[in-house]
mmCIF file of C-alpha atoms in Angstrom:
data_model
loop_
_atom_site.group_PDB
_atom_site.id
_atom_site.type_symbol
_atom_site.label_atom_id
_atom_site.label_comp_id
_atom_site.label_asym_id
_atom_site.label_seq_id
_atom_site.Cartn_x
_atom_site.Cartn_y
_atom_site.Cartn_z
ATOM 1 C CA GLN D 1 31.852 -30.647 -28.424
ATOM 2 C CA VAL D 2 28.468 -30.475 -29.988
ATOM 3 C CA GLN D 3 25.838 -28.641 -27.209
ATOM 4 C CA LEU D 4 22.899 -28.213 -29.389
ATOM 5 C CA GLN D 5 20.957 -30.778 -31.409
ATOM 6 C CA GLU D 6 18.884 -30.044 -34.524
ATOM 7 C CA SER D 7 16.305 -32.755 -35.949
ATOM 8 C CA GLY D 8 13.514 -32.638 -38.208
ATOM 9 C CA GLY D 9 14.820 -31.746 -41.691
ATOM 10 C CA GLY D 10 14.097 -33.777 -44.926
ATOM 11 C CA SER D 11 13.082 -33.440 -48.516
ATOM 12 C CA VAL D 12 9.558 -32.168 -49.325
ATOM 13 C CA GLN D 13 7.856 -30.274 -52.220
ATOM 14 C CA THR D 14 6.810 -27.048 -52.709
ATOM 15 C CA GLY D 15 3.871 -25.989 -50.485
ATOM 16 C CA ASP D 16 4.476 -28.621 -47.873
ATOM 17 C CA SER D 17 5.601 -28.224 -44.100
ATOM 18 C CA LEU D 18 8.269 -29.222 -41.615
ATOM 19 C CA ARG D 19 8.847 -28.813 -38.150
ATOM 20 C CA LEU D 20 12.362 -28.427 -37.012
ATOM 21 C CA SER D 21 13.704 -29.263 -33.352
ATOM 22 C CA CYS D 22 16.583 -27.730 -31.373
ATOM 23 C CA ALA D 23 17.289 -29.333 -27.997
ATOM 24 C CA ALA D 24 19.628 -27.570 -25.531
ATOM 25 C CA PRO D 25 21.706 -30.086 -23.262
ATOM 26 C CA GLY D 26 19.955 -29.128 -20.155
ATOM 27 C CA ARG D 27 18.051 -26.891 -17.583
ATOM 28 C CA ALA D 28 20.637 -24.529 -17.604
ATOM 29 C CA PHE D 29 19.540 -23.421 -21.013
ATOM 30 C CA SER D 30 16.139 -22.541 -19.815
ATOM 31 C CA HIS D 31 16.392 -18.962 -19.387
ATOM 32 C CA TYR D 32 18.584 -18.653 -22.802
ATOM 33 C CA ALA D 33 17.482 -17.462 -26.344
ATOM 34 C CA LEU D 34 17.498 -20.038 -29.145
ATOM 35 C CA GLY D 35 17.611 -19.007 -32.839
ATOM 36 C CA TRP D 36 17.682 -20.598 -36.260
ATOM 37 C CA PHE D 37 20.140 -19.721 -39.159
ATOM 38 C CA ARG D 38 20.325 -21.175 -42.610
ATOM 39 C CA GLN D 39 22.956 -21.391 -45.688
ATOM 40 C CA ALA D 40 22.356 -22.492 -48.789
ATOM 41 C CA PRO D 41 25.380 -23.679 -50.922
ATOM 42 C CA GLY D 42 27.466 -20.838 -52.015
ATOM 43 C CA ARG D 43 25.731 -18.537 -49.829
ATOM 44 C CA GLU D 44 26.681 -16.716 -46.299
ATOM 45 C CA SER D 45 24.805 -17.650 -43.133
ATOM 46 C CA GLU D 46 21.232 -16.118 -42.952
ATOM 47 C CA PHE D 47 19.344 -15.551 -39.973
ATOM 48 C CA VAL D 48 15.802 -17.161 -39.708
ATOM 49 C CA ALA D 49 14.211 -16.415 -36.304
ATOM 50 C CA ALA D 50 15.040 -16.321 -32.713
ATOM 51 C CA ILE D 51 12.963 -16.889 -29.273
ATOM 52 C CA THR D 52 13.854 -16.248 -25.725
ATOM 53 C CA LEU D 53 12.840 -19.291 -23.341
ATOM 54 C CA GLY D 54 11.801 -17.114 -20.394
ATOM 55 C CA PHE D 55 9.198 -14.691 -21.995
ATOM 56 C CA GLY D 56 8.931 -16.227 -25.403
ATOM 57 C CA THR D 57 9.898 -12.868 -27.026
ATOM 58 C CA THR D 58 10.129 -13.700 -31.059
ATOM 59 C CA ARG D 59 12.252 -11.990 -33.833
ATOM 60 C CA TYR D 60 11.913 -12.829 -37.416
ATOM 61 C CA ALA D 61 13.802 -12.193 -40.835
ATOM 62 C CA ASP D 62 11.566 -10.554 -43.268
ATOM 63 C CA SER D 63 11.867 -13.319 -45.751
ATOM 64 C CA VAL D 64 10.056 -15.917 -43.364
ATOM 65 C CA LYS D 65 7.210 -13.765 -41.778
ATOM 66 C CA GLY D 66 3.972 -15.223 -42.054
ATOM 67 C CA ARG D 67 5.183 -18.635 -43.375
ATOM 68 C CA PHE D 68 7.554 -19.597 -40.280
ATOM 69 C CA THR D 69 6.712 -19.919 -36.650
ATOM 70 C CA ILE D 70 9.217 -20.224 -33.723
ATOM 71 C CA SER D 71 7.864 -21.579 -30.368
ATOM 72 C CA LYS D 72 9.477 -23.071 -27.305
ATOM 73 C CA ASP D 73 9.194 -25.529 -24.258
ATOM 74 C CA SER D 74 11.157 -24.002 -21.454
ATOM 75 C CA SER D 75 11.152 -26.921 -19.403
ATOM 76 C CA GLU D 76 13.085 -29.279 -21.981
ATOM 77 C CA PRO D 77 14.168 -26.875 -22.908
ATOM 78 C CA THR D 78 13.894 -27.055 -27.069
ATOM 79 C CA ALA D 79 12.983 -24.178 -29.455
ATOM 80 C CA TYR D 80 10.742 -25.428 -32.577
ATOM 81 C CA LEU D 81 10.521 -24.143 -36.171
ATOM 82 C CA GLN D 82 7.565 -24.641 -37.667
ATOM 83 C CA MET D 83 7.984 -24.225 -41.644
ATOM 84 C CA ASP D 84 5.012 -23.824 -44.015
ATOM 85 C CA SER D 85 4.199 -23.065 -47.477
ATOM 86 C CA LEU D 86 8.017 -24.162 -48.107
ATOM 87 C CA LYS D 87 9.775 -22.776 -51.029
ATOM 88 C CA PRO D 88 12.707 -24.023 -53.157
ATOM 89 C CA GLU D 89 14.634 -20.819 -51.928
ATOM 90 C CA ASP D 90 14.211 -22.317 -48.401
ATOM 91 C CA THR D 91 16.451 -25.183 -49.370
ATOM 92 C CA ALA D 92 19.397 -25.089 -46.995
ATOM 93 C CA VAL D 93 21.192 -26.494 -43.750
ATOM 94 C CA TYR D 94 19.551 -25.137 -40.896
ATOM 95 C CA TYR D 95 21.508 -24.473 -37.617
ATOM 96 C CA CYS D 96 20.172 -23.720 -34.361
ATOM 97 C CA ALA D 97 22.378 -21.084 -31.867
ATOM 98 C CA ALA D 98 22.113 -20.448 -28.201
ATOM 99 C CA ASP D 99 22.900 -17.332 -26.203
ATOM 100 C CA ASP D 100 21.995 -15.866 -22.831
ATOM 101 C CA PRO D 101 19.957 -12.629 -23.634
ATOM 102 C CA LEU D 102 20.263 -11.398 -19.897
ATOM 103 C CA PRO D 103 23.312 -9.060 -20.290
ATOM 104 C CA TYR D 104 21.799 -7.382 -23.175
ATOM 105 C CA GLY D 105 18.340 -6.381 -22.272
ATOM 106 C CA LYS D 106 16.604 -4.734 -25.033
ATOM 107 C CA ASN D 107 19.375 -5.777 -27.703
ATOM 108 C CA TRP D 108 19.322 -9.502 -27.051
ATOM 109 C CA TYR D 109 18.039 -10.314 -30.742
ATOM 110 C CA GLU D 110 21.326 -8.233 -32.250
ATOM 111 C CA ARG D 111 23.297 -10.830 -30.891
ATOM 112 C CA PHE D 112 21.248 -13.381 -33.626
ATOM 113 C CA LEU D 113 20.844 -10.601 -36.071
ATOM 114 C CA TYR D 114 24.545 -10.213 -36.271
ATOM 115 C CA GLU D 115 25.658 -13.811 -35.605
ATOM 116 C CA ARG D 116 27.162 -13.098 -32.525
ATOM 117 C CA VAL D 117 26.845 -16.432 -30.818
ATOM 118 C CA ASP D 118 29.109 -19.067 -29.798
ATOM 119 C CA ILE D 119 26.850 -22.041 -29.051
ATOM 120 C CA TRP D 120 25.759 -24.010 -31.959
ATOM 121 C CA GLY D 121 24.758 -27.558 -33.638
ATOM 122 C CA ARG D 122 25.832 -28.966 -36.235
ATOM 123 C CA GLY D 123 22.566 -28.556 -38.549
ATOM 124 C CA THR D 124 19.787 -30.179 -40.514
ATOM 125 C CA GLN D 125 19.429 -30.339 -43.762
ATOM 126 C CA VAL D 126 16.016 -29.097 -45.666
ATOM 127 C CA THR D 127 15.472 -29.714 -49.265
ATOM 128 C CA VAL D 128 12.281 -28.155 -51.182
ATOM 129 C CA SER D 129 11.652 -29.222 -54.660
ATOM 130 C CA SER D 130 9.266 -27.737 -56.938
#
C-alpha cells in the first residue's frame, strides 16, 4: 500500500526549475521527517534532502546545495523540493520517504543518509535535457 504521494515531475531543459511535492496521508505524520531520494537508470539510489516537519531542520546532499531547497507544511503534512538550475545529471526518478525522527535525536538524519527508512512513495520522473 502506497503511503506517500509524489508529484511535480516532468521534462524540462537545462537551467529550468521544478517543484516536487510529497504528501503524507494524514496528520499522524506531522512530527515526522520527510526526505527525497533519486535513482537514475543503472545507478544506485542517492539521498537528496530531508526535513523534519516539527522544527524544519534540513539536510542536503553536497551535489544539490545551492540549487535545491526543501521546505514543509506541517499542517497538511507535505514536503516540497524546489529544484532550480537543473542539469542533465539531475535526471532520475525522485522518491519521497518518511521516518519518525524522535527516537534518534541528533542523529535522525542518518536514517536518510543510509536509506534506513520504511515508508516510501512510488516516485516521480524528472528529465532534464540540454
